[in-house]
Amino acid sequence: MISSKSYGLQTETRQYLRRLYSYGRELNSSDVADIDNFIKGLKQFNLWQNVVFWPLRSQQNIVTGK
């Protein structure tokens, strides 16, 4: 579960993984590392507090919005 895989991850990455697991989804270790590195990069550039994310459902189309 998360505790065994989350050593050294950002708090926000662990929170995101918990949400995914609650929906029955899991990511491979390279995807988790990519997400964690993305969050670390935003924090290094002091952009984390300024970022707004608009998550889409997996069946939504980013072009049509449906």
Short mmCIF file of C-alpha atoms in Angstrom, two decimals, residues 9 14-15 31 38 43 61 64:
data_model
loop_
_atom_site.label_atom_id
_atom_site.label_comp_id
_atom_site.label_asym_id
_atom_site.label_seq_id
_atom_site.Cartn_x
_atom_site.Cartn_y
_atom_site.Cartn_z
CA LEU A 9 7.64 11.25 -1.50
CA ARG A 14 1.08 10.66 -1.03
CA GLN A 15 -2.30 12.43 -0.77
CA ASP A 31 4.57 7.24 -12.90
CA PHE A 38 6.69 17.42 -11.08
CA LYS A 43 7.93 23.87 -5.35
CA ASN A 61 -12.47 14.77 -23.97
CA THR A 64 -14.82 19.13 -26.56
#
